[in-house]
Amino acid sequence: DAGITQSPRYKITETGRQVTLMCHQTWSHSYMFWYRQDLGHGLRLIYYSAAADITDKGEVPDGYVVSRSKTENFPLTLESATRSQTSVYFCASSDVYLSSYNSPLHFGNGTRLTVT
Amino acid sequence: GEDVEQSLFLSVREGDSSVINCTYTDSSSTYLYWYKQEPGAGLQLLTYIFSNMDMKQDQRLTVLLNKKDKHLSLRIADTQTGDSAIYFCAESPHFTGGGNKLTFGTGTQLKVEL
């Protein structure tokens, strides 16, 4: 099932460059999320979006920008990449307002970003 | 803020039971989840438990919740090599105002040896 796709799978960029990670979901879920995964930290929420044109900060938003002009897309931009942003980034979606097993978070396969 | 903690590694022999533990701090947690991450993939929901339950069994999986101690565990019976993965505990507060905005633990890497 196509579900939620992230691109690229791997990206190497230099310090100071702008880079955009893409996320696309085919379920028309209202909510979309960006997490970063780092050893020893688990997953930390960067930004999330409740609907098109509605976004909000998560736990670690500094250095990132998001947009949601269409329900199905939720790109994450690093405006000026730093080495500390080397990580694996996961996009997720959900179609409920409150927690519900019937609609858990659905994750993409991740983007491994290396900043040199 | 909320905090969810897990041990980083667990190694078991094939056929044995695995027990992965998790502690959390948010007493208003409504749902607690276990997610599984296989190499190179995203997370997939494994099972969940509602906060008014003590135990939930789902085939080889048993989830135990001690709400007083804020302790959650996942027991995998008859562990197989295919169970080798990273297991994440996650909690969701009663009312997030932001969808299914989960707080994840650090993840426990389960290694199953022959």
PDB file of C-alpha atoms in Angstrom:
ATOM      1  CA  ASP A   1       0.000   0.000   0.000  1.00  0.00           C
ATOM      2  CA  ALA A   2       1.465   3.338  -1.079  1.00  0.00           C
ATOM      3  CA  GLY A   3       0.269   5.086   2.076  1.00  0.00           C
ATOM      4  CA  ILE A   4       2.975   7.486   3.096  1.00  0.00           C
ATOM      5  CA  THR A   5       6.147   8.027   1.124  1.00  0.00           C
ATOM      6  CA  GLN A   6       9.224  10.034   1.904  1.00  0.00           C
ATOM      7  CA  SER A   7      11.889  11.281  -0.457  1.00  0.00           C
ATOM      8  CA  PRO A   8      14.756  11.122  -0.802  1.00  0.00           C
ATOM      9  CA  ARG A   9      15.678   7.995   1.197  1.00  0.00           C
ATOM     10  CA  TYR A  10      19.242   9.235   1.588  1.00  0.00           C
ATOM     11  CA  LYS A  11      20.690  12.727   1.363  1.00  0.00           C
ATOM     12  CA  ILE A  12      24.146  14.138   1.937  1.00  0.00           C
ATOM     13  CA  THR A  13      24.475  17.899   2.117  1.00  0.00           C
ATOM     14  CA  GLU A  14      26.977  20.469   3.279  1.00  0.00           C
ATOM     15  CA  THR A  15      26.777  22.741   6.272  1.00  0.00           C
ATOM     16  CA  GLY A  16      24.876  25.918   5.453  1.00  0.00           C
ATOM     17  CA  ARG A  17      22.914  24.494   2.530  1.00  0.00           C
ATOM     18  CA  GLN A  18      19.162  24.463   2.362  1.00  0.00           C
ATOM     19  CA  VAL A  19      17.579  21.049   2.010  1.00  0.00           C
ATOM     20  CA  THR A  20      13.957  19.957   1.777  1.00  0.00           C
ATOM     21  CA  LEU A  21      12.639  16.564   2.753  1.00  0.00           C
ATOM     22  CA  MET A  22       9.395  15.523   1.137  1.00  0.00           C
ATOM     23  CA  CYS A  23       6.470  13.629   2.592  1.00  0.00           C
ATOM     24  CA  HIS A  24       3.350  12.540   0.731  1.00  0.00           C
ATOM     25  CA  GLN A  25       0.381  10.558   2.011  1.00  0.00           C
ATOM     26  CA  THR A  26      -2.489   9.070   0.047  1.00  0.00           C
ATOM     27  CA  TRP A  27      -4.996   8.559   2.866  1.00  0.00           C
ATOM     28  CA  SER A  28      -6.184  12.184   3.204  1.00  0.00           C
ATOM     29  CA  HIS A  29      -5.262  12.071   6.874  1.00  0.00           C
ATOM     30  CA  SER A  30      -5.757  15.382   8.643  1.00  0.00           C
ATOM     31  CA  TYR A  31      -2.691  15.196  10.859  1.00  0.00           C
ATOM     32  CA  MET A  32       0.890  14.949   9.725  1.00  0.00           C
ATOM     33  CA  PHE A  33       4.063  14.892  11.795  1.00  0.00           C
ATOM     34  CA  TRP A  34       7.804  15.134  11.412  1.00  0.00           C
ATOM     35  CA  TYR A  35      10.041  13.267  13.842  1.00  0.00           C
ATOM     36  CA  ARG A  36      13.782  12.898  14.000  1.00  0.00           C
ATOM     37  CA  GLN A  37      15.385   9.739  15.297  1.00  0.00           C
ATOM     38  CA  ASP A  38      18.718   9.861  17.075  1.00  0.00           C
ATOM     39  CA  LEU A  39      20.457   7.160  19.097  1.00  0.00           C
ATOM     40  CA  GLY A  40      19.726   7.601  22.771  1.00  0.00           C
ATOM     41  CA  HIS A  41      16.889  10.066  22.116  1.00  0.00           C
ATOM     42  CA  GLY A  42      14.306   7.920  20.422  1.00  0.00           C
ATOM     43  CA  LEU A  43      11.941   9.915  18.245  1.00  0.00           C
ATOM     44  CA  ARG A  44      11.475  13.603  18.888  1.00  0.00           C
ATOM     45  CA  LEU A  45       8.709  15.657  17.356  1.00  0.00           C
ATOM     46  CA  ILE A  46       9.875  18.546  15.185  1.00  0.00           C
ATOM     47  CA  TYR A  47       6.640  19.955  13.758  1.00  0.00           C
ATOM     48  CA  TYR A  48       3.120  18.794  13.185  1.00  0.00           C
ATOM     49  CA  SER A  49       0.119  19.900  11.202  1.00  0.00           C
ATOM     50  CA  ALA A  50      -3.572  19.539  11.965  1.00  0.00           C
ATOM     51  CA  ALA A  51      -4.759  20.408   8.462  1.00  0.00           C
ATOM     52  CA  ALA A  52      -3.726  22.336   5.378  1.00  0.00           C
ATOM     53  CA  ASP A  53      -2.247  25.699   6.346  1.00  0.00           C
ATOM     54  CA  ILE A  54      -2.196  24.797  10.068  1.00  0.00           C
ATOM     55  CA  THR A  55       1.169  23.916  11.564  1.00  0.00           C
ATOM     56  CA  ASP A  56       2.633  23.956  15.045  1.00  0.00           C
ATOM     57  CA  LYS A  57       5.966  23.404  16.755  1.00  0.00           C
ATOM     58  CA  GLY A  58       6.926  20.196  18.434  1.00  0.00           C
ATOM     59  CA  GLU A  59       9.716  19.486  20.866  1.00  0.00           C
ATOM     60  CA  VAL A  60      12.711  20.385  18.659  1.00  0.00           C
ATOM     61  CA  PRO A  61      11.596  22.904  15.969  1.00  0.00           C
ATOM     62  CA  ASP A  62      14.673  25.168  15.840  1.00  0.00           C
ATOM     63  CA  GLY A  63      16.376  25.227  12.445  1.00  0.00           C
ATOM     64  CA  TYR A  64      13.403  23.703  10.621  1.00  0.00           C
ATOM     65  CA  VAL A  65      10.534  25.123   8.596  1.00  0.00           C
ATOM     66  CA  VAL A  66       7.396  23.330   7.430  1.00  0.00           C
ATOM     67  CA  SER A  67       4.501  24.113   5.164  1.00  0.00           C
ATOM     68  CA  ARG A  68       1.208  22.399   4.337  1.00  0.00           C
ATOM     69  CA  SER A  69      -0.398  23.957   1.309  1.00  0.00           C
ATOM     70  CA  LYS A  70      -2.100  20.653   0.417  1.00  0.00           C
ATOM     71  CA  THR A  71      -3.457  17.996   2.759  1.00  0.00           C
ATOM     72  CA  GLU A  72      -1.359  15.238   1.215  1.00  0.00           C
ATOM     73  CA  ASN A  73       2.048  16.953   1.372  1.00  0.00           C
ATOM     74  CA  PHE A  74       4.090  18.081   4.341  1.00  0.00           C
ATOM     75  CA  PRO A  75       7.636  19.110   3.357  1.00  0.00           C
ATOM     76  CA  LEU A  76      10.313  19.783   5.963  1.00  0.00           C
ATOM     77  CA  THR A  77      13.005  22.350   5.136  1.00  0.00           C
ATOM     78  CA  LEU A  78      16.331  22.845   6.829  1.00  0.00           C
ATOM     79  CA  GLU A  79      17.064  26.443   5.935  1.00  0.00           C
ATOM     80  CA  SER A  80      20.785  26.299   6.750  1.00  0.00           C
ATOM     81  CA  ALA A  81      21.818  22.758   7.589  1.00  0.00           C
ATOM     82  CA  THR A  82      24.095  22.082  10.551  1.00  0.00           C
ATOM     83  CA  ARG A  83      25.961  18.923  11.535  1.00  0.00           C
ATOM     84  CA  SER A  84      23.668  18.506  14.542  1.00  0.00           C
ATOM     85  CA  GLN A  85      20.806  17.977  12.082  1.00  0.00           C
ATOM     86  CA  THR A  86      22.394  14.766  10.839  1.00  0.00           C
ATOM     87  CA  SER A  87      19.666  12.278  11.662  1.00  0.00           C
ATOM     88  CA  VAL A  88      16.988   9.987  10.340  1.00  0.00           C
ATOM     89  CA  TYR A  89      13.788  11.882   9.690  1.00  0.00           C
ATOM     90  CA  PHE A  90      10.374  10.247   9.799  1.00  0.00           C
ATOM     91  CA  CYS A  91       7.121  11.605   8.533  1.00  0.00           C
ATOM     92  CA  ALA A  92       3.881  10.230   9.971  1.00  0.00           C
ATOM     93  CA  SER A  93       0.173  10.780   9.537  1.00  0.00           C
ATOM     94  CA  SER A  94      -2.967  10.189  11.541  1.00  0.00           C
ATOM     95  CA  ASP A  95      -6.632  10.859  10.966  1.00  0.00           C
ATOM     96  CA  VAL A  96      -7.942  11.344  14.492  1.00  0.00           C
ATOM     97  CA  TYR A  97      -8.029  14.229  16.910  1.00  0.00           C
ATOM     98  CA  LEU A  98      -7.538  12.136  20.044  1.00  0.00           C
ATOM     99  CA  SER A  99      -5.470   9.006  20.416  1.00  0.00           C
ATOM    100  CA  SER A 100      -7.134   5.987  18.970  1.00  0.00           C
ATOM    101  CA  TYR A 101      -5.949   2.524  18.195  1.00  0.00           C
ATOM    102  CA  ASN A 102      -8.233   2.482  15.170  1.00  0.00           C
ATOM    103  CA  SER A 103      -6.138   5.232  13.680  1.00  0.00           C
ATOM    104  CA  PRO A 104      -2.572   4.893  14.858  1.00  0.00           C
ATOM    105  CA  LEU A 105       0.314   6.890  13.510  1.00  0.00           C
ATOM    106  CA  HIS A 106       1.391   5.646  10.099  1.00  0.00           C
ATOM    107  CA  PHE A 107       5.062   6.161   9.382  1.00  0.00           C
ATOM    108  CA  GLY A 108       7.054   6.563   6.211  1.00  0.00           C
ATOM    109  CA  ASN A 109      10.320   4.663   5.775  1.00  0.00           C
ATOM    110  CA  GLY A 110      12.435   7.639   6.708  1.00  0.00           C
ATOM    111  CA  THR A 111      15.082   9.881   5.157  1.00  0.00           C
ATOM    112  CA  ARG A 112      18.654   9.461   6.335  1.00  0.00           C
ATOM    113  CA  LEU A 113      20.259  12.908   6.207  1.00  0.00           C
ATOM    114  CA  THR A 114      23.971  13.501   6.636  1.00  0.00           C
ATOM    115  CA  VAL A 115      25.293  17.029   6.984  1.00  0.00           C
ATOM    116  CA  THR A 116      29.033  17.300   6.347  1.00  0.00           C
TER     117      THR A 116
ATOM    118  CA  GLY B   1       7.350  17.814  29.780  1.00  0.00           C
ATOM    119  CA  GLU B   2       6.576  14.152  29.314  1.00  0.00           C
ATOM    120  CA  ASP B   3       9.414  11.672  29.573  1.00  0.00           C
ATOM    121  CA  VAL B   4       9.436   8.053  28.438  1.00  0.00           C
ATOM    122  CA  GLU B   5      12.426   5.843  29.218  1.00  0.00           C
ATOM    123  CA  GLN B   6      13.551   2.413  28.073  1.00  0.00           C
ATOM    124  CA  SER B   7      16.701   0.367  28.331  1.00  0.00           C
ATOM    125  CA  LEU B   8      18.689   0.460  25.082  1.00  0.00           C
ATOM    126  CA  PHE B   9      19.458  -3.203  24.467  1.00  0.00           C
ATOM    127  CA  LEU B  10      18.062  -6.649  25.154  1.00  0.00           C
ATOM    128  CA  SER B  11      19.448  -9.964  23.952  1.00  0.00           C
ATOM    129  CA  VAL B  12      17.514 -13.229  24.186  1.00  0.00           C
ATOM    130  CA  ARG B  13      17.756 -16.732  22.780  1.00  0.00           C
ATOM    131  CA  GLU B  14      15.315 -17.947  20.188  1.00  0.00           C
ATOM    132  CA  GLY B  15      12.339 -19.609  21.859  1.00  0.00           C
ATOM    133  CA  ASP B  16      12.739 -17.718  25.125  1.00  0.00           C
ATOM    134  CA  SER B  17      10.434 -14.935  26.275  1.00  0.00           C
ATOM    135  CA  SER B  18      11.487 -11.322  25.908  1.00  0.00           C
ATOM    136  CA  VAL B  19      10.388  -8.596  28.286  1.00  0.00           C
ATOM    137  CA  ILE B  20      10.876  -4.999  27.266  1.00  0.00           C
ATOM    138  CA  ASN B  21      10.242  -2.374  29.919  1.00  0.00           C
ATOM    139  CA  CYS B  22       9.222   1.260  29.778  1.00  0.00           C
ATOM    140  CA  THR B  23       8.621   3.964  32.352  1.00  0.00           C
ATOM    141  CA  TYR B  24       6.763   7.192  31.726  1.00  0.00           C
ATOM    142  CA  THR B  25       6.088  10.310  33.740  1.00  0.00           C
ATOM    143  CA  ASP B  26       2.812  11.705  32.400  1.00  0.00           C
ATOM    144  CA  SER B  27       0.040  10.522  34.711  1.00  0.00           C
ATOM    145  CA  SER B  28      -2.616  11.778  32.281  1.00  0.00           C
ATOM    146  CA  SER B  29      -1.589   9.287  29.585  1.00  0.00           C
ATOM    147  CA  THR B  30      -4.639   7.821  27.930  1.00  0.00           C
ATOM    148  CA  TYR B  31      -3.136   5.325  25.536  1.00  0.00           C
ATOM    149  CA  LEU B  32       0.222   3.623  25.701  1.00  0.00           C
ATOM    150  CA  TYR B  33       1.651   2.039  22.608  1.00  0.00           C
ATOM    151  CA  TRP B  34       4.324  -0.332  21.465  1.00  0.00           C
ATOM    152  CA  TYR B  35       5.812   0.257  18.048  1.00  0.00           C
ATOM    153  CA  LYS B  36       8.254  -1.984  16.202  1.00  0.00           C
ATOM    154  CA  GLN B  37      10.942  -0.704  13.854  1.00  0.00           C
ATOM    155  CA  GLU B  38      12.676  -3.139  11.552  1.00  0.00           C
ATOM    156  CA  PRO B  39      15.995  -2.172   9.927  1.00  0.00           C
ATOM    157  CA  GLY B  40      15.646   0.531   7.294  1.00  0.00           C
ATOM    158  CA  ALA B  41      11.931   0.955   7.864  1.00  0.00           C
ATOM    159  CA  GLY B  42       9.542   3.224   9.667  1.00  0.00           C
ATOM    160  CA  LEU B  43       7.701   2.353  12.831  1.00  0.00           C
ATOM    161  CA  GLN B  44       4.710   0.068  12.815  1.00  0.00           C
ATOM    162  CA  LEU B  45       2.125  -0.168  15.555  1.00  0.00           C
ATOM    163  CA  LEU B  46       2.470  -3.467  17.370  1.00  0.00           C
ATOM    164  CA  THR B  47      -0.091  -3.164  20.129  1.00  0.00           C
ATOM    165  CA  TYR B  48      -1.566  -0.674  22.532  1.00  0.00           C
ATOM    166  CA  ILE B  49      -3.245  -0.504  25.914  1.00  0.00           C
ATOM    167  CA  PHE B  50      -5.775   1.920  27.277  1.00  0.00           C
ATOM    168  CA  SER B  51      -4.905   3.450  30.619  1.00  0.00           C
ATOM    169  CA  ASN B  52      -7.822   1.834  32.482  1.00  0.00           C
ATOM    170  CA  MET B  53      -6.530  -1.647  31.636  1.00  0.00           C
ATOM    171  CA  ASP B  54      -3.915  -3.658  33.520  1.00  0.00           C
ATOM    172  CA  MET B  55      -3.167  -6.241  30.897  1.00  0.00           C
ATOM    173  CA  LYS B  56      -3.749  -6.963  27.264  1.00  0.00           C
ATOM    174  CA  GLN B  57      -2.887 -10.131  25.400  1.00  0.00           C
ATOM    175  CA  ASP B  58      -2.580 -10.380  21.642  1.00  0.00           C
ATOM    176  CA  GLN B  59      -1.270 -13.736  20.407  1.00  0.00           C
ATOM    177  CA  ARG B  60       2.408 -13.871  21.465  1.00  0.00           C
ATOM    178  CA  LEU B  61       2.322 -10.375  22.892  1.00  0.00           C
ATOM    179  CA  THR B  62       1.344  -9.467  26.449  1.00  0.00           C
ATOM    180  CA  VAL B  63       1.248  -5.860  27.604  1.00  0.00           C
ATOM    181  CA  LEU B  64       1.252  -5.120  31.318  1.00  0.00           C
ATOM    182  CA  LEU B  65       0.494  -1.691  32.725  1.00  0.00           C
ATOM    183  CA  ASN B  66       1.187  -0.608  36.286  1.00  0.00           C
ATOM    184  CA  LYS B  67      -0.377   2.807  36.364  1.00  0.00           C
ATOM    185  CA  LYS B  68       0.633   3.484  39.961  1.00  0.00           C
ATOM    186  CA  ASP B  69       4.324   3.025  39.119  1.00  0.00           C
ATOM    187  CA  LYS B  70       3.906   4.374  35.569  1.00  0.00           C
ATOM    188  CA  HIS B  71       5.494   1.216  34.224  1.00  0.00           C
ATOM    189  CA  LEU B  72       4.656  -0.518  30.972  1.00  0.00           C
ATOM    190  CA  SER B  73       6.068  -3.792  29.718  1.00  0.00           C
ATOM    191  CA  LEU B  74       5.867  -5.836  26.549  1.00  0.00           C
ATOM    192  CA  ARG B  75       6.354  -9.571  26.770  1.00  0.00           C
ATOM    193  CA  ILE B  76       7.004 -11.532  23.594  1.00  0.00           C
ATOM    194  CA  ALA B  77       6.503 -15.261  24.058  1.00  0.00           C
ATOM    195  CA  ASP B  78       8.543 -17.781  22.036  1.00  0.00           C
ATOM    196  CA  THR B  79      10.768 -15.054  20.595  1.00  0.00           C
ATOM    197  CA  GLN B  80      11.807 -15.630  16.990  1.00  0.00           C
ATOM    198  CA  THR B  81      14.645 -14.196  14.903  1.00  0.00           C
ATOM    199  CA  GLY B  82      12.040 -12.162  13.038  1.00  0.00           C
ATOM    200  CA  ASP B  83      11.314 -10.334  16.270  1.00  0.00           C
ATOM    201  CA  SER B  84      14.764  -8.725  16.140  1.00  0.00           C
ATOM    202  CA  ALA B  85      14.023  -5.014  15.858  1.00  0.00           C
ATOM    203  CA  ILE B  86      13.872  -1.802  17.848  1.00  0.00           C
ATOM    204  CA  TYR B  87      10.804  -1.526  20.069  1.00  0.00           C
ATOM    205  CA  PHE B  88       9.470   1.860  21.049  1.00  0.00           C
ATOM    206  CA  CYS B  89       7.151   2.628  23.883  1.00  0.00           C
ATOM    207  CA  ALA B  90       4.973   5.704  23.320  1.00  0.00           C
ATOM    208  CA  GLU B  91       2.358   7.547  25.290  1.00  0.00           C
ATOM    209  CA  SER B  92      -0.419   9.909  24.406  1.00  0.00           C
ATOM    210  CA  PRO B  93      -1.928  12.291  26.916  1.00  0.00           C
ATOM    211  CA  HIS B  94      -5.626  12.606  27.555  1.00  0.00           C
ATOM    212  CA  PHE B  95      -6.151  15.607  25.371  1.00  0.00           C
ATOM    213  CA  THR B  96      -3.378  16.789  23.136  1.00  0.00           C
ATOM    214  CA  GLY B  97      -5.245  19.305  21.064  1.00  0.00           C
ATOM    215  CA  GLY B  98      -2.928  18.124  18.358  1.00  0.00           C
ATOM    216  CA  GLY B  99      -3.991  14.782  17.031  1.00  0.00           C
ATOM    217  CA  ASN B 100      -2.115  11.643  17.904  1.00  0.00           C
ATOM    218  CA  LYS B 101       0.938  13.543  19.112  1.00  0.00           C
ATOM    219  CA  LEU B 102       2.895  10.804  20.765  1.00  0.00           C
ATOM    220  CA  THR B 103       5.894  10.994  23.040  1.00  0.00           C
ATOM    221  CA  PHE B 104       8.264   8.159  22.259  1.00  0.00           C
ATOM    222  CA  GLY B 105      10.777   6.396  24.410  1.00  0.00           C
ATOM    223  CA  THR B 106      14.403   5.948  23.424  1.00  0.00           C
ATOM    224  CA  GLY B 107      13.743   2.513  21.928  1.00  0.00           C
ATOM    225  CA  THR B 108      15.011  -0.922  22.957  1.00  0.00           C
ATOM    226  CA  GLN B 109      17.033  -2.910  20.443  1.00  0.00           C
ATOM    227  CA  LEU B 110      16.035  -6.559  20.733  1.00  0.00           C
ATOM    228  CA  LYS B 111      18.537  -9.077  19.428  1.00  0.00           C
ATOM    229  CA  VAL B 112      17.427 -12.673  19.115  1.00  0.00           C
ATOM    230  CA  GLU B 113      20.238 -15.205  19.068  1.00  0.00           C
ATOM    231  CA  LEU B 114      20.079 -18.770  17.811  1.00  0.00           C
TER     232      LEU B 114
END
